[in-house]
Short mmCIF file of C-alpha atoms in Angstrom, two decimals:
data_model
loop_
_atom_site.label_atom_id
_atom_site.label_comp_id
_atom_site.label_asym_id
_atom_site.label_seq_id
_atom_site.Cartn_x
_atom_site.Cartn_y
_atom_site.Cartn_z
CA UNK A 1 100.53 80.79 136.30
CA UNK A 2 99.20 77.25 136.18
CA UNK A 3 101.85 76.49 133.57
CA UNK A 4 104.21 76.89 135.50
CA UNK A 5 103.73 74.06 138.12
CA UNK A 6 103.51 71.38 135.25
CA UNK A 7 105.65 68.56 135.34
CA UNK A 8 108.90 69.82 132.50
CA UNK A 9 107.93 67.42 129.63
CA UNK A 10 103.94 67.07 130.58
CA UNK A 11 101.03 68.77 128.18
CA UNK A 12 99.70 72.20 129.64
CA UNK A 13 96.64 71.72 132.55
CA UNK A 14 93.82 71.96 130.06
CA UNK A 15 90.79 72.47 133.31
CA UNK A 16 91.96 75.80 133.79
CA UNK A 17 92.82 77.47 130.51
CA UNK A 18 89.79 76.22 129.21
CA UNK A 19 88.16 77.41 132.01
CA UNK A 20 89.50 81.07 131.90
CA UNK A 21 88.81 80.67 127.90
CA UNK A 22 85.10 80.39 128.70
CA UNK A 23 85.06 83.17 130.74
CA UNK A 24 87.37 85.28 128.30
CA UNK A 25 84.26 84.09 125.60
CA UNK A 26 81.98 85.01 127.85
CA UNK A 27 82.99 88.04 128.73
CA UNK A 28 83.56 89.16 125.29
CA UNK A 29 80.19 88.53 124.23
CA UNK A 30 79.06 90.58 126.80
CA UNK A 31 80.65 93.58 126.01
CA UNK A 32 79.75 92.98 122.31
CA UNK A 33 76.41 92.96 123.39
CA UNK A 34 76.89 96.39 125.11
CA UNK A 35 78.50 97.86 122.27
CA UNK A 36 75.99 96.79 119.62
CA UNK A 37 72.78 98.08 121.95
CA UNK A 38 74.64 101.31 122.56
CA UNK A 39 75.19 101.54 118.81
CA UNK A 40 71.85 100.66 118.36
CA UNK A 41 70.50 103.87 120.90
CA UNK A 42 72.84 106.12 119.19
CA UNK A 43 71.85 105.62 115.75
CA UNK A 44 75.28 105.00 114.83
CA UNK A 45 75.32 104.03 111.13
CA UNK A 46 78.59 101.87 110.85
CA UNK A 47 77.47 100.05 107.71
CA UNK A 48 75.27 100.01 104.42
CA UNK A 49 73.62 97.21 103.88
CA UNK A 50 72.81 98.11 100.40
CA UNK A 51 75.89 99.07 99.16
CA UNK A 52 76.16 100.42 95.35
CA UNK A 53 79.08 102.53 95.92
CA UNK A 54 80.30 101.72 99.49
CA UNK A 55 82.16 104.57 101.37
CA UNK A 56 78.72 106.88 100.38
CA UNK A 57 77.74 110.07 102.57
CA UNK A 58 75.07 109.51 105.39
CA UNK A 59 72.46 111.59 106.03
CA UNK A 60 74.26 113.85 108.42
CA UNK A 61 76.50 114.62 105.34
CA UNK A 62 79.39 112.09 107.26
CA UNK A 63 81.73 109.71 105.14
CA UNK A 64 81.25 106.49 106.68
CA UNK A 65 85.14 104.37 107.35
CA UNK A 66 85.35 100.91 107.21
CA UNK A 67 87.82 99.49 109.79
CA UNK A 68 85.83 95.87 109.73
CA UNK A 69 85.93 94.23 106.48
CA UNK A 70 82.75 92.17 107.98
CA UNK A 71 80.71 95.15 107.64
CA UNK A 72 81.21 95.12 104.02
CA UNK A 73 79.28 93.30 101.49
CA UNK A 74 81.06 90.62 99.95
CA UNK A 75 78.75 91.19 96.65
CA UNK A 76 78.27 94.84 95.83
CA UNK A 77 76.24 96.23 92.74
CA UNK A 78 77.47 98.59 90.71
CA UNK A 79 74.84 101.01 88.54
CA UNK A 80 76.90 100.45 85.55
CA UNK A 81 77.48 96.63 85.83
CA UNK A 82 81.29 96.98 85.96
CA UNK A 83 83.73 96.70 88.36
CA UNK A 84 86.91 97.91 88.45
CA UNK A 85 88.84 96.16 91.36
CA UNK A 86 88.51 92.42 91.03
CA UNK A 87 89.88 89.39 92.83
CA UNK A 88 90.66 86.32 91.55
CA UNK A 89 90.27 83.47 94.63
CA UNK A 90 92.73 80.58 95.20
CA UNK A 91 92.17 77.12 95.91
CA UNK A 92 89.25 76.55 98.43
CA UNK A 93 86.48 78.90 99.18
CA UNK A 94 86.34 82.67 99.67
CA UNK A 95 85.20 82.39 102.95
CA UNK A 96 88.38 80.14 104.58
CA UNK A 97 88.82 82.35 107.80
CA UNK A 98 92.41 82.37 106.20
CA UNK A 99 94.35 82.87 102.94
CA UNK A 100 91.21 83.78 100.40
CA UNK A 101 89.09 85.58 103.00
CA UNK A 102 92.51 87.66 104.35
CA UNK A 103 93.21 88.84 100.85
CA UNK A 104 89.84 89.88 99.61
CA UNK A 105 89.14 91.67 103.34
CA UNK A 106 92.04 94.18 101.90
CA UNK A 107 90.36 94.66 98.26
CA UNK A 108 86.70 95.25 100.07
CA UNK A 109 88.65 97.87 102.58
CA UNK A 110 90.20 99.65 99.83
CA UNK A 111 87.62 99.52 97.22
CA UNK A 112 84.87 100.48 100.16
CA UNK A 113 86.70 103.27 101.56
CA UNK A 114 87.32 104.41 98.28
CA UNK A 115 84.36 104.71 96.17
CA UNK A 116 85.49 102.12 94.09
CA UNK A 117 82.80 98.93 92.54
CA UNK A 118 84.58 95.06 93.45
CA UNK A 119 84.02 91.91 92.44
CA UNK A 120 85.34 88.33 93.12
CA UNK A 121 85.75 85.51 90.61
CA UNK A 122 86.49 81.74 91.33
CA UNK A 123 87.79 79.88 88.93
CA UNK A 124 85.58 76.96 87.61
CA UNK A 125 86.14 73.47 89.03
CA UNK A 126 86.73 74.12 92.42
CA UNK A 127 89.77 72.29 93.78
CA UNK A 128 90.35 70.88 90.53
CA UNK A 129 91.17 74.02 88.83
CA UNK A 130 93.44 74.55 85.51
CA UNK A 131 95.49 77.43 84.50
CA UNK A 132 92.30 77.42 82.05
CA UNK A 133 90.13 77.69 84.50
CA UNK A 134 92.01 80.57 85.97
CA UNK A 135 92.69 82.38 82.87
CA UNK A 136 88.88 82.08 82.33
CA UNK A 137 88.14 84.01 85.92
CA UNK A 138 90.68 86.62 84.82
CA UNK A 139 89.44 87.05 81.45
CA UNK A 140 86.03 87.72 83.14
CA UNK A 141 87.05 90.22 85.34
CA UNK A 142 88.46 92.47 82.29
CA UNK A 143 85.45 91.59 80.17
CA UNK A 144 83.09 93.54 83.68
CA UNK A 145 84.95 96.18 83.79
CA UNK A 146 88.42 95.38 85.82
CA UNK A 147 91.22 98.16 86.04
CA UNK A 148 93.17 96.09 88.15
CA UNK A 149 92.81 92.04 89.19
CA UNK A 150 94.51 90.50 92.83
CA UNK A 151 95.17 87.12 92.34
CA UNK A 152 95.70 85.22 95.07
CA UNK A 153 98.15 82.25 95.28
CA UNK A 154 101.07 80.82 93.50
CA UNK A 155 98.73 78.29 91.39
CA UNK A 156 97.79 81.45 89.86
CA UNK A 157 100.80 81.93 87.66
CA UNK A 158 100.80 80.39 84.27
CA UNK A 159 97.24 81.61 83.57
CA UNK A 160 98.17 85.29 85.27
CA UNK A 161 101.63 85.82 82.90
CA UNK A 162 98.97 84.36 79.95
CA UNK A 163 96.40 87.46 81.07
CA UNK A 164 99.03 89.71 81.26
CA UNK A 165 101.08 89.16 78.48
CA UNK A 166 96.97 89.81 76.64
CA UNK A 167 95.79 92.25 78.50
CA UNK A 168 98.19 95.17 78.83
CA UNK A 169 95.85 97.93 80.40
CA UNK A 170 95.13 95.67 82.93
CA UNK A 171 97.50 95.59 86.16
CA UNK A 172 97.40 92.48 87.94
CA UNK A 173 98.69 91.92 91.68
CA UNK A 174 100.07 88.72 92.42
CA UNK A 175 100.18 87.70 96.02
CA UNK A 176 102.06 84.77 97.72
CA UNK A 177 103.95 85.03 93.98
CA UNK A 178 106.85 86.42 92.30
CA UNK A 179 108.07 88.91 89.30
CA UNK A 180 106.22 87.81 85.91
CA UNK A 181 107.96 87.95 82.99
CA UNK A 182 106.57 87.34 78.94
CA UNK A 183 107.60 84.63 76.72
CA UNK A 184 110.96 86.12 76.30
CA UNK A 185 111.98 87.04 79.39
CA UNK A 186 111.33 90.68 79.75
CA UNK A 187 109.25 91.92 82.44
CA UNK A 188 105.59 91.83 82.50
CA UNK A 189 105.67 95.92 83.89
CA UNK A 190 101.56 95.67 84.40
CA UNK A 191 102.03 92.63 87.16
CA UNK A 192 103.16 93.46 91.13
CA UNK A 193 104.42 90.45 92.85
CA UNK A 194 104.00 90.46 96.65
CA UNK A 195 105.50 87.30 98.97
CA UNK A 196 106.35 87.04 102.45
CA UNK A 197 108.74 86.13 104.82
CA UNK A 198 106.17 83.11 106.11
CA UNK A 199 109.17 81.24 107.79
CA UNK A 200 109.74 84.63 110.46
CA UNK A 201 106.18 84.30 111.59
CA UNK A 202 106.25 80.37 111.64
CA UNK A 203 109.40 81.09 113.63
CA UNK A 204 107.97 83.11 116.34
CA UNK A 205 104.75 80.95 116.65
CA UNK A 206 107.47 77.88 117.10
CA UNK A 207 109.36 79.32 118.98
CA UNK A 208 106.60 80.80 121.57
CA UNK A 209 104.71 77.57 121.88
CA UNK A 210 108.00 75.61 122.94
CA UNK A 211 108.41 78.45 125.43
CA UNK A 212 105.15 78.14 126.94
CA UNK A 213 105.70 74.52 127.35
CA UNK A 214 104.38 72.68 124.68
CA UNK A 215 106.73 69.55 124.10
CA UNK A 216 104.93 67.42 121.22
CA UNK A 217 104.16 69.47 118.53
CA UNK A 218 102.65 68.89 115.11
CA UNK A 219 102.55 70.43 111.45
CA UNK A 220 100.09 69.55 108.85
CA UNK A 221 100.62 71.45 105.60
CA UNK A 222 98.68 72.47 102.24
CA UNK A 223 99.76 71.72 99.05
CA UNK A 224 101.08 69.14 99.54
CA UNK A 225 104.79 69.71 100.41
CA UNK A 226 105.36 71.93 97.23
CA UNK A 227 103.88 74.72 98.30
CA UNK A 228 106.64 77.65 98.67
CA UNK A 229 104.87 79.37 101.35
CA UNK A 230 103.82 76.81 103.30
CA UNK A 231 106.88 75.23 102.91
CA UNK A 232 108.47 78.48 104.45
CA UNK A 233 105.98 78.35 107.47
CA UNK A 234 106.71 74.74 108.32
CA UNK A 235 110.21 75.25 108.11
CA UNK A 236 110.23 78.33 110.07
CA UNK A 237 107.98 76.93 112.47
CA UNK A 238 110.79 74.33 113.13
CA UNK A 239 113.66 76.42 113.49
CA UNK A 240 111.66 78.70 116.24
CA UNK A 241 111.00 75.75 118.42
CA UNK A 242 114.51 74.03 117.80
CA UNK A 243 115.91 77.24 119.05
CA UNK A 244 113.74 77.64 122.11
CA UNK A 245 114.15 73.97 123.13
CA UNK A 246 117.90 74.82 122.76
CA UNK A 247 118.10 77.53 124.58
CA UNK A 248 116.16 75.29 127.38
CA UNK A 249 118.27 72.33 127.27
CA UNK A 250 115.28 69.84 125.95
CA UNK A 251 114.41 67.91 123.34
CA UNK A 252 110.90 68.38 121.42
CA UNK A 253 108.89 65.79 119.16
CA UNK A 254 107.88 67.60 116.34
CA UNK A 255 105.32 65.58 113.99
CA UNK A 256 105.36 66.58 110.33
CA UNK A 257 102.85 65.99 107.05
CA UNK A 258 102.10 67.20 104.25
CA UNK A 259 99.42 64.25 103.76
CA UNK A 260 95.75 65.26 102.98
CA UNK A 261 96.59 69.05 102.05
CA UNK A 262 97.03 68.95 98.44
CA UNK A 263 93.64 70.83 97.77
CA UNK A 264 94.50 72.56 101.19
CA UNK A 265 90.36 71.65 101.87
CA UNK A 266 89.34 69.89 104.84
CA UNK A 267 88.35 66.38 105.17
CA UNK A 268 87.77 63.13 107.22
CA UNK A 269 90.66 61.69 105.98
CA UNK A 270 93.24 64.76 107.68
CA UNK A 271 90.46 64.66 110.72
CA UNK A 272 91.33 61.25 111.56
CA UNK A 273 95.00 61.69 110.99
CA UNK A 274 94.85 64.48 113.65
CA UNK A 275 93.38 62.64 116.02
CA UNK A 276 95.38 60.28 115.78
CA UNK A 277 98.66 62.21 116.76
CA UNK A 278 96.24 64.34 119.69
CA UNK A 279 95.34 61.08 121.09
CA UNK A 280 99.17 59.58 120.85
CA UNK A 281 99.96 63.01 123.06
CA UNK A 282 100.81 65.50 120.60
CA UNK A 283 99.80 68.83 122.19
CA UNK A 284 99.36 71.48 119.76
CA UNK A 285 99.22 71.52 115.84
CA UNK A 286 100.15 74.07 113.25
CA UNK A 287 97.26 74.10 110.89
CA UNK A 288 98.76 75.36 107.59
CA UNK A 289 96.67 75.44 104.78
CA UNK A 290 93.30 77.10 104.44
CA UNK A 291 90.46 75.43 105.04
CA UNK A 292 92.37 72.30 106.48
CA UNK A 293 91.99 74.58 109.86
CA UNK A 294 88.78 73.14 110.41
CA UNK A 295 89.66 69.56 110.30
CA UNK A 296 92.47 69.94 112.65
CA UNK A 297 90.17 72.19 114.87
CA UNK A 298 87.53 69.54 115.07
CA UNK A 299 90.51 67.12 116.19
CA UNK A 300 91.92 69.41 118.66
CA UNK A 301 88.17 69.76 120.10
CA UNK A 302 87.48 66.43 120.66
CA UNK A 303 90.79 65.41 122.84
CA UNK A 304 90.96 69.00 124.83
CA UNK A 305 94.14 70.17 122.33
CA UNK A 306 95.39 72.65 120.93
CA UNK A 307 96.10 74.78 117.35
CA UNK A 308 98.49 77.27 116.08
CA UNK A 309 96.11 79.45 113.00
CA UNK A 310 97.52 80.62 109.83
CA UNK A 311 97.92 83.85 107.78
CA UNK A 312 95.14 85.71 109.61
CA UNK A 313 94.32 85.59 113.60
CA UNK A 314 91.80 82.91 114.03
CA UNK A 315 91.54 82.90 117.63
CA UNK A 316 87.69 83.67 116.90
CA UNK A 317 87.52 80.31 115.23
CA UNK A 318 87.58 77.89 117.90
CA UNK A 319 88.55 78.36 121.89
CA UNK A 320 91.45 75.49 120.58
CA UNK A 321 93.59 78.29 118.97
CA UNK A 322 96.51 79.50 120.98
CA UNK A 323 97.98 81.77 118.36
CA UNK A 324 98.36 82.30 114.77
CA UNK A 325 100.95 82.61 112.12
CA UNK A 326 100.00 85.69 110.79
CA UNK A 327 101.09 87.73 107.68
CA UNK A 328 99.15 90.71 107.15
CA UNK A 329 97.51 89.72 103.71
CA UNK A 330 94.55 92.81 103.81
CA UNK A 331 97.30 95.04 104.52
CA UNK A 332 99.23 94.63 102.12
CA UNK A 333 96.79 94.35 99.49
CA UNK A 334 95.40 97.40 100.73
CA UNK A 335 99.19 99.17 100.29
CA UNK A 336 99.61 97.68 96.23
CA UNK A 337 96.09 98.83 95.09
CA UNK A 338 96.98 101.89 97.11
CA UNK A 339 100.31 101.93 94.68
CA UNK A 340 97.98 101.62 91.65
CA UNK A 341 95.72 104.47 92.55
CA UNK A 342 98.02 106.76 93.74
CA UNK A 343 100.13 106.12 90.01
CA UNK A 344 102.68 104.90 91.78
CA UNK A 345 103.03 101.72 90.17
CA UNK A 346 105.86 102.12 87.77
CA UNK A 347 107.73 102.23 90.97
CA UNK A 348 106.85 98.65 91.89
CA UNK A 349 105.17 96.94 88.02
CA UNK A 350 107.81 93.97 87.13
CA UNK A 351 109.04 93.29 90.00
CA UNK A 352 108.75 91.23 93.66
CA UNK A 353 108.20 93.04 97.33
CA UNK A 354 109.13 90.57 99.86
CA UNK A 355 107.47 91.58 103.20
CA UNK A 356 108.18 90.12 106.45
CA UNK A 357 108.76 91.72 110.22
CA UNK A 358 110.19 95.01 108.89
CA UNK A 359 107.68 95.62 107.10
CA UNK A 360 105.53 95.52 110.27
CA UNK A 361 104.09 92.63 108.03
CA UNK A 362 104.17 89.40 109.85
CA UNK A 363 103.64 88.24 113.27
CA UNK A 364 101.80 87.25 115.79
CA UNK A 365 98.84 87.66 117.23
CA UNK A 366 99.44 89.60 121.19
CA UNK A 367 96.11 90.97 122.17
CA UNK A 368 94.33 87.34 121.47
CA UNK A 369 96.55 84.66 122.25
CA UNK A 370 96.55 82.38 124.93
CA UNK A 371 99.65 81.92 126.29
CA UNK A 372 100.28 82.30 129.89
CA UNK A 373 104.22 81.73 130.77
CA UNK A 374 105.33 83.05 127.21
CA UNK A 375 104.97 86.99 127.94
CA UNK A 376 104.70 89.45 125.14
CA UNK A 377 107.61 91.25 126.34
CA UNK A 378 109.04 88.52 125.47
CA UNK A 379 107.54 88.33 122.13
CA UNK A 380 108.50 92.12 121.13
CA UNK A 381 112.04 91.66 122.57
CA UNK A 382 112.40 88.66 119.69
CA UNK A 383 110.52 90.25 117.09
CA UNK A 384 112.44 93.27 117.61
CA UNK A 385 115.71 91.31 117.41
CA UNK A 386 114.05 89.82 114.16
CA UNK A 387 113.09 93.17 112.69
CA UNK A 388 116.74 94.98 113.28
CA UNK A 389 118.46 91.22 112.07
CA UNK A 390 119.79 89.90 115.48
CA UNK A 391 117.45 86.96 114.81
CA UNK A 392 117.63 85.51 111.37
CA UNK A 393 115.68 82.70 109.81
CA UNK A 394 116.66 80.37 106.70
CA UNK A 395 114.18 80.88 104.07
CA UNK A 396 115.18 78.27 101.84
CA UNK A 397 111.75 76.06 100.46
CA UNK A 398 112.14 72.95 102.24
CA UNK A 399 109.99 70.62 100.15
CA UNK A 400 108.36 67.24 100.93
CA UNK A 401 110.51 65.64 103.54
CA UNK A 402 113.79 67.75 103.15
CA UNK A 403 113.10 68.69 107.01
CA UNK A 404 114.39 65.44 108.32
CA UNK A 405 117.85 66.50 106.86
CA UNK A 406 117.61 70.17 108.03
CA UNK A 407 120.14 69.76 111.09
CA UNK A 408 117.53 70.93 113.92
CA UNK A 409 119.35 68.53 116.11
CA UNK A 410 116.80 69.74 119.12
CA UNK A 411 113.97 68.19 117.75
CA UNK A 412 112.77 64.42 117.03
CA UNK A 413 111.00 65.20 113.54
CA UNK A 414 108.79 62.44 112.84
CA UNK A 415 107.49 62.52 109.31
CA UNK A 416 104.28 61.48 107.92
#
């Protein structure tokens, strides 16, 4: 391994991994190219490009399976003009290669493979959003047609316990949230609250990046340090590499903002900040926060570093991604409208499912990442220890700059 002839405290050889990432692109593309002319000379119909019901019989009579949610339309017309599975977007755009885009992948898989019409809905104002705004977007989703409404993100839930509390025949699934209640505190039974264990996933990418060799590490986080999930990554991701550099007798720099990620969108301003700490020798960067990915990718790019992804694998995003911080947000979505369907939801209405490692939930990515001393038998040996409870992780919702006092007396935490 080339790693393993670096100097102990020195950044990873970048010539060669970039090198063998080129090839790994390269290669890749070739056999995409392969599969998509030998789809192409067996008349393999994997998708529908006009899609009014999605999941209709092909001419041989075949039920066509989505696996991809890429070869699904993200706008689908429906010959009544209603649509009975809706999402409601967070913060940011739909397509953020992260939080949005992994939740609505699981109502398009569902609803495709199903027979069922979708919609999205942004609320008005973009970043800026109000709970008005967001009430608004839910309001129009029952007004076309909507049996049941994901809304994605805790920002979500003053206008979603307002819609519910109205809109009883509605269910509504609340991800990254918690159990909704009406005005006087009884349980709103037509809302399912989903969250995850975010810190066990920021804990194993921590914890494998210090074990690969990665000395100088950084965190830049969305909403701006009040963020629960988020707040559970960052955290998480510190405990993982405070217990690997223990366990290696080291101490790592750990760099740590929440600056620039209140609207969790990218921008010059977070760009330059990244820079900066790549070109004062940080290494490798957690990008936490939607579409804040690209601004740390375009950092990482231009000084030959590196970034940890969030929620959903985005090793496709940029050759700069080593791993991601995943949580398996189409999934899971996929399992609660599967609930609603199957009239199964009194089981789970009112209430909050916390998934994490388990649950088969959270993780990271194996068959993509690019580490090269860290071995996934190492990886499945922790996660393993994680799942059965061997390896725990503090959850608590370490706001702003709480981590300074946290105790991870293996790292230098430098705040920002």
């Amino acid at each position: 391994s080339a790693l393993q002839n670096k100097p102990e405290s020195g950044p990873p050889p970048t010539g060669k991994i970039r090198k063998d990432r080129r090839m790994k692109k390269f290669f890749a593309l070739l056999l995409a190219l392969v599969m998509v002319l030998s789809l192409v000379a067996c008349g393999d119909k994997k998708t529908d490009d006009n899609q009014d019901a999605n999941n209709t019989d092909d001419q041989q009579g075949e039920t066509t399976t989505y696996t991809n949610p890429d070869d699904i339309d993200d706008n689908m017309t429906s010959e009544d003009g209603k649509y009975e599975v809706a999402f409601v977007t967070d913060v940011g755009q739909l397509k953020d290669k992260s939080f949005n885009q992994g939740t609505f992948d699981g109502v398009k898989l569902y609803a495709a493979n199903n027979g069922l019409s979708y919609k999205y809905y942004q609320p008005a104002n973009g970043d800026q959003a109000t709970d008005d705004d967001r009430y608004d977007a839910m309001k129009a989703a029952v007004d076309g047609g909507a049996k049941v409404i994901v809304c994605a993100g805790f920002m979500q839930g003053t206008a979603l316990a307002k819609a519910a509390a109205e809109f009883t025949d509605v269910s509504f699934v609340f991800v990254d949230g918690w159990a909704m209640t009406d005005a006087d505190g009884n349980p709103l039974t037509n809302t399912l609250g989903i969250a995850f264990q975010e810190e066990q996933c920021g804990y194993l990418a921590g914890y494998a990046a210090v074990k690969e060799g990665y000395t100088k590490l950084g965190f830049c986080g969305g909403g701006g340090g009040t963020n629960p999930a988020c707040c559970r990554y960052g955290y998480g991701f510190a405990q993982g590499a405070n217990d690997a550099a223990k366990e290696m007798g080291k101490t790592v720099e750990l760099k740590y903002s929440w600056q620039y990620g209140a609207s969790f969108s990218a921008s010059p301003e977070l760009e330059a900040m990244a820079k900066g700490w790549y070109e004062n020798d940080t290494e490798i960067i957690f990008a936490c926060g939607g579409s804040m990915f690209s601004s740390i990718v375009s950092a990482a790019s231009a000084n030959d570093a590196y970034v940890v992804g969030v929620d959903v694998d985005q090793s496709t995003q940029s050759e700069t991604v080593v791993t991601s911080a995943m949580k398996e947000l189409a999934k899971s979505v996929e399992w609660m409208l599967g609930k609603f369907y199957a009239d199964e939801w009194a089981n789970v209405g009112g209430v909050l499912t916390n998934m994490g490692a388990a649950d088969g939930m959270v993780g990271l990515p194996t068959a993509n990442w690019l580490f090269e001393t860290y071995t996934i038998d190492e990886y499945n040996t922790l996660l393993e220890n994680m799942k059965n409870g061997t390896v725990t992780v503090d959850a608590t919702v370490l706001e702003a700059d709480a981590i300074v006092n946290a105790g991870l007396e293996n790292l230098n935490i430098i705040y920002e």
